[in-house]
C-alpha positions as MATLAB code, in Angstrom:
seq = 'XXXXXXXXXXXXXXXXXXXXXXXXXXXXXXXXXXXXXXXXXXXXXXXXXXXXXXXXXXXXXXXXXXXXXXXXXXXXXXXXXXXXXXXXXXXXXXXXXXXXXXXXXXXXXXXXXXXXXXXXXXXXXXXXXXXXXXXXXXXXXXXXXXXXXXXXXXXXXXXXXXXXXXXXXXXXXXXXXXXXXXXXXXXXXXXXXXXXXXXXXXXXXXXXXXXXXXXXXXXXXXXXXXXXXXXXXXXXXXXXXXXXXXXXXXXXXXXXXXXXXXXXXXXXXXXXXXXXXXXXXXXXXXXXXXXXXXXXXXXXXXXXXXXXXXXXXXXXXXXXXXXXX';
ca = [
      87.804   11.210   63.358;
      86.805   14.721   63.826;
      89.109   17.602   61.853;
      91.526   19.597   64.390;
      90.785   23.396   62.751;
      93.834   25.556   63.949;
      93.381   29.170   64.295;
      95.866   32.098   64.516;
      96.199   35.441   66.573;
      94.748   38.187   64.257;
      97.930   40.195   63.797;
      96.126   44.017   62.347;
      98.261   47.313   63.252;
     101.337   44.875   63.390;
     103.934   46.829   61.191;
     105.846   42.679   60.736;
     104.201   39.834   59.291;
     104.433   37.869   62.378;
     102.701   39.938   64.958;
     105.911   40.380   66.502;
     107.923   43.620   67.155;
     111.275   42.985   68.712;
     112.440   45.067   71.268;
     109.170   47.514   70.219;
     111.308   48.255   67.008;
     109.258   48.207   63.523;
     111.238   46.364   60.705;
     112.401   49.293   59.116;
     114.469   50.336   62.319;
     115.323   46.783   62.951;
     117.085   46.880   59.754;
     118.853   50.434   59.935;
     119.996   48.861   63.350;
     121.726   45.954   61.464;
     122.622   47.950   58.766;
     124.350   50.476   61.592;
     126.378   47.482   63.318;
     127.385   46.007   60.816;
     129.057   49.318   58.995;
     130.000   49.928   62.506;
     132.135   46.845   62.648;
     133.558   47.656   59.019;
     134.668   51.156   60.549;
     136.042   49.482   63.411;
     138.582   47.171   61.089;
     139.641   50.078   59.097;
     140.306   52.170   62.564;
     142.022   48.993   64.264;
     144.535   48.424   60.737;
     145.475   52.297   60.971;
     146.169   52.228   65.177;
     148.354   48.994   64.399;
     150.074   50.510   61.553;
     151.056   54.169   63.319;
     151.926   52.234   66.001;
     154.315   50.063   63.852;
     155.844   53.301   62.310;
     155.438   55.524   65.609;
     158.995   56.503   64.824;
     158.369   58.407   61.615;
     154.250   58.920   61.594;
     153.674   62.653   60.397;
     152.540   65.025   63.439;
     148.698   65.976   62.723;
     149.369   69.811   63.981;
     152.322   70.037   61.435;
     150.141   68.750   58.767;
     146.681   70.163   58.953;
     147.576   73.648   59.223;
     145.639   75.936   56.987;
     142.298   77.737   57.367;
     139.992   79.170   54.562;
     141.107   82.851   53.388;
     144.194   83.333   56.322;
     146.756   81.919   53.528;
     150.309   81.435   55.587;
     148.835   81.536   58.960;
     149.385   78.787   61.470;
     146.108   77.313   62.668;
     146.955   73.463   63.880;
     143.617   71.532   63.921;
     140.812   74.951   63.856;
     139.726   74.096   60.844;
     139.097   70.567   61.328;
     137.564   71.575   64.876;
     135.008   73.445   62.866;
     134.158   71.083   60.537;
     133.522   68.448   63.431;
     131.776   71.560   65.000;
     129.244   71.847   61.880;
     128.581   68.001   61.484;
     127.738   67.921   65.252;
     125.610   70.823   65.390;
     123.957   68.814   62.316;
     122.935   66.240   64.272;
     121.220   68.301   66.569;
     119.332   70.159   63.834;
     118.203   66.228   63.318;
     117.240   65.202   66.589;
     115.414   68.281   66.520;
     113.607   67.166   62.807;
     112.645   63.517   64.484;
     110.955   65.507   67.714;
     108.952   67.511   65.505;
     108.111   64.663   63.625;
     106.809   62.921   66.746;
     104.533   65.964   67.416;
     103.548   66.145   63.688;
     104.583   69.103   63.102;
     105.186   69.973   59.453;
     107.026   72.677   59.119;
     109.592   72.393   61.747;
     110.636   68.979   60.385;
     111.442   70.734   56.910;
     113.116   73.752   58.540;
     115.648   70.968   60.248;
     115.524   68.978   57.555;
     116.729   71.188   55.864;
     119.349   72.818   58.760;
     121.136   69.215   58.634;
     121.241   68.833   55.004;
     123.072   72.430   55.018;
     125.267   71.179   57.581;
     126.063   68.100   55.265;
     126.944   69.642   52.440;
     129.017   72.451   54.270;
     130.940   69.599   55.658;
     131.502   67.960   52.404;
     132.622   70.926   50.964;
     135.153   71.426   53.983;
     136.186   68.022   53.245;
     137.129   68.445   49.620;
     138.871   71.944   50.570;
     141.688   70.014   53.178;
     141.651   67.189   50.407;
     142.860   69.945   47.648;
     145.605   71.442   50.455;
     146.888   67.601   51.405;
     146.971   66.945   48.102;
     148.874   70.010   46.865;
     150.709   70.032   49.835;
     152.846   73.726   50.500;
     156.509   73.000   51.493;
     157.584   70.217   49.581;
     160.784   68.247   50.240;
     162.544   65.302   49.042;
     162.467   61.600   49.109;
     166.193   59.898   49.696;
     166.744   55.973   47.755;
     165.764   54.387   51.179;
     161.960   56.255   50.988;
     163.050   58.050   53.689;
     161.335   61.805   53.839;
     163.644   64.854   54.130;
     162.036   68.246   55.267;
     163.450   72.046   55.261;
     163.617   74.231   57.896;
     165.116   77.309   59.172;
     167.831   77.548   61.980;
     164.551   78.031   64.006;
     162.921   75.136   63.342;
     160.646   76.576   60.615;
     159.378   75.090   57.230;
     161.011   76.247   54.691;
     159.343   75.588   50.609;
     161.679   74.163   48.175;
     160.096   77.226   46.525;
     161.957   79.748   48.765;
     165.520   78.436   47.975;
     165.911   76.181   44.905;
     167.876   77.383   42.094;
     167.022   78.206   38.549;
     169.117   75.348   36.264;
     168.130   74.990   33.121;
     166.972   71.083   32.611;
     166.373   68.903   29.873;
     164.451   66.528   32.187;
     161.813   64.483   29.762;
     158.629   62.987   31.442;
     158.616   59.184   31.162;
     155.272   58.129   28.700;
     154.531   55.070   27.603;
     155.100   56.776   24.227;
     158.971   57.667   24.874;
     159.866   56.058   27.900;
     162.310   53.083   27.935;
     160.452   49.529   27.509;
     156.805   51.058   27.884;
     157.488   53.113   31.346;
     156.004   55.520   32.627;
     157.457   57.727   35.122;
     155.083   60.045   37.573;
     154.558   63.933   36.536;
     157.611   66.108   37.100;
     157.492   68.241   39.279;
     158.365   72.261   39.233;
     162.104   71.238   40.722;
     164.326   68.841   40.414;
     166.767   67.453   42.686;
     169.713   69.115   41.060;
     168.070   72.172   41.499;
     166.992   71.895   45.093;
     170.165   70.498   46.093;
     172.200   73.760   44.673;
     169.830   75.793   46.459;
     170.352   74.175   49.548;
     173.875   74.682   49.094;
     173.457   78.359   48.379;
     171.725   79.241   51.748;
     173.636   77.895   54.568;
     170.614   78.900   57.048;
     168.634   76.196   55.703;
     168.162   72.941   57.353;
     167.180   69.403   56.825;
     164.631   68.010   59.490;
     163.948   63.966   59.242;
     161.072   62.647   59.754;
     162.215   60.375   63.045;
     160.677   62.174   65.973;
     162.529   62.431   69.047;
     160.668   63.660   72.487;
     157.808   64.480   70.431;
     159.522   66.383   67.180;
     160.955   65.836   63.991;
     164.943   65.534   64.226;
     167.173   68.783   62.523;
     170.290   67.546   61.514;
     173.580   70.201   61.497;
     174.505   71.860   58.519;
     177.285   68.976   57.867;
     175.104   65.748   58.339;
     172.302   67.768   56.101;
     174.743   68.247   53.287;
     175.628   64.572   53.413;
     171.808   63.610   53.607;
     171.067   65.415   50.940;
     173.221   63.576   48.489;
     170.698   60.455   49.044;
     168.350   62.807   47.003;
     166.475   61.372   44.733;
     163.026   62.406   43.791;
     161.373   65.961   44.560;
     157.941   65.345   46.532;
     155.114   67.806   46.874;
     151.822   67.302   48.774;
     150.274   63.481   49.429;
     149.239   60.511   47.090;
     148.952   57.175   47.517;
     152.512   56.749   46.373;
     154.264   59.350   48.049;
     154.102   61.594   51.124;
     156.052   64.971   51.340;
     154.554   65.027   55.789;
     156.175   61.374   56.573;
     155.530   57.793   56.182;
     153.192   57.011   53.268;
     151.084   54.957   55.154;
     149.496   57.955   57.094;
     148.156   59.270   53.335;
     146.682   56.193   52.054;
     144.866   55.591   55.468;
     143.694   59.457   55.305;
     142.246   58.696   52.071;
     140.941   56.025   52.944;
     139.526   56.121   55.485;
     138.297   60.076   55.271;
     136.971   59.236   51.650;
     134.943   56.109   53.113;
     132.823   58.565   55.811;
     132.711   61.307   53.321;
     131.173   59.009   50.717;
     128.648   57.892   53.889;
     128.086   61.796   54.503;
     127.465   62.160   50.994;
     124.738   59.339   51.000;
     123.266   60.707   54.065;
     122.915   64.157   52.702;
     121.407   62.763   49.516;
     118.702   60.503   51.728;
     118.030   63.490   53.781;
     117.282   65.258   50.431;
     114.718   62.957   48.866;
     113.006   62.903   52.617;
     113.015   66.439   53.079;
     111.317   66.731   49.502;
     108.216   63.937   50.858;
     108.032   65.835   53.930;
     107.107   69.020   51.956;
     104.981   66.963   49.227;
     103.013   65.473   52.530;
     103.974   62.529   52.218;
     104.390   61.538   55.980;
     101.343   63.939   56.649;
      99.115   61.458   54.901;
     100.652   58.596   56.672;
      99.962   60.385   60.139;
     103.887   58.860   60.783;
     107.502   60.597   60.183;
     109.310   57.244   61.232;
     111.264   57.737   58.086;
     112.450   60.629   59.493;
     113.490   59.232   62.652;
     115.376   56.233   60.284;
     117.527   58.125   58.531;
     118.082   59.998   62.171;
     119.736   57.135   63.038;
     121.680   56.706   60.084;
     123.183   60.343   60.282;
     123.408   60.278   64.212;
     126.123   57.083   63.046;
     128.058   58.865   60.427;
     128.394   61.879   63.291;
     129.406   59.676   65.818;
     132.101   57.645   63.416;
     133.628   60.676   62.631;
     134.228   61.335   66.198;
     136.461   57.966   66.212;
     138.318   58.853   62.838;
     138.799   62.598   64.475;
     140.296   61.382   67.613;
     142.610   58.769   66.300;
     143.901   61.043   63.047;
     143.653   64.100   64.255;
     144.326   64.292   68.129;
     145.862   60.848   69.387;
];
């Protein structure tokens, strides 16, 4: 019996092994497009757990104007949401400056894809740095308040309606207040930091201006409730801890949830912008080297394009449903 010799398709200039290219896609942008939905869906779990858990605690869910408030260098003016506008602003405009890089790259054109190379890696790190800069204020937070036995968050305000900082009224008493360590505290405990007040001392401040208010944090028609003078004073002696800025424990804007999701969630697409800024380094260093020149192909160019055109278009998501739903 004659042999049966099979041959094959000669497969040359084929970027996969098979001869195949799905879709017209090489394999390394078949596998940023994988890599993209399926950080896409991770995004979209994290997203879906914070809408179900504001909407679980609509009552008492800290108001994004009231919160993110401050701008760089105008220290006590009220700016809801600029700043944050800019920074979205910058990483936008960043992803231009990359669309821009992957055309160039397209036309072979050397220097123009370092110039936006290097455009977008500016506009990373200036949004990084932005990033860290409302961290430090949420952290530190500027008004403080108090947090009643029940968790429940107690603001100050004027007769206005105006924050008022623990700072501005609470009296001078002197304390013997010890921090808790696991070197003096009671069976091994250890208490969180003190801070600059304590309850005694905000309480007798309160009591010394009678223009200052308590405001919940239970909205009503779209604003945090002010109780009278009267049901303050009683509200007050629920007092139990002094709070000041955001952790993961405690939250002097509202319900504590709204911090750990902010960190969260904002430290999860920072630490992407932070790995896209780095990529965009170490490419931005072969483009000027040649490296792509030599290849007569910036594809790698237009791959991390992708990747950065994602971490843009996430933080469109996390800005509408923190910052403006």
């Amino acid at each position: 019996m004659a042999a049966t010799v099979t041959t094959t398709a000669t497969t040359t200039g084929k970027t996969w092994g098979g001869g195949n290219e799905p879709m017209g896609a090489s394999y390394g942008k078949m596998m940023m497009w994988f890599f993209i939905v399926s950080d896409a869906l991770t995004f979209s779990g994290f997203l879906a757990s914070y809408g179900f858990s504001r909407f679980k605690f609509i009552e008492t869910w800290p108001i994004a104007d009231e919160v993110f408030t401050h701008f760089p260098f105008l220290h006590g003016v009220d700016a809801p949401m600029y700043y944050v506008a800019l920074m979205t602003f910058i990483l936008i405009f960043s992803s231009v400056t990359m669309v821009l890089a992957v055309d160039a790259g397209h036309q072979m054109k050397k220097t123009k894809v370092a110039i936006y190379m290097l455009l977008t890696i500016v506009g990373g790190l200036i949004f990084l740095g932005s990033q860290a800069w409302e961290w430090k204020n949420f952290i530190k937070g500027e008004y403080g308040a108090v947090e009643t036995s029940g968790g429940a968050i107690l603001q100050f305000v004027d007769t206005n309606g105006k924050r008022v900082s623990i700072d501005a009224f609470a009296a001078n008493i002197p304390s013997t207040r010890v921090q808790k360590t696991r070197s003096n505290g009671v069976w091994f405990e250890e208490s969180n930091s003190l801070g600059e007040h304590s309850v005694e001392e905000v309480i007798a401040g309160f009591k010394a201006n009678p223009d200052i208010l308590i405001r919940t944090e239970w909205i009503k028609d779209k604003k945090k409730t002010v109780l009278s003078r009267e049901e303050s004073l009683a509200r007050l002696q629920d007092a139990q801890i002094v709070v000041r800025g955001a952790d993961l424990i405690r939250n002097e804007y509202g319900h504590k949830l709204f911090a750990d999701f902010f960190f969260f969630i904002t430290g999860f697409h920072g630490f992407h912008v932070f790995s896209g800024v780095v990529i965009n380094i170490i490419i931005f260093f072969n483009v000027l080297l040649g490296t792509y020149e030599k290849r007569r192909s910036y594809e790698m160019v237009e791959k991390v394009g992708l990747y950065w055109h994602f971490v843009d278009l996430v933080w469109v998501f996390v800005f509408t449903f923190f910052y403006l739903v």
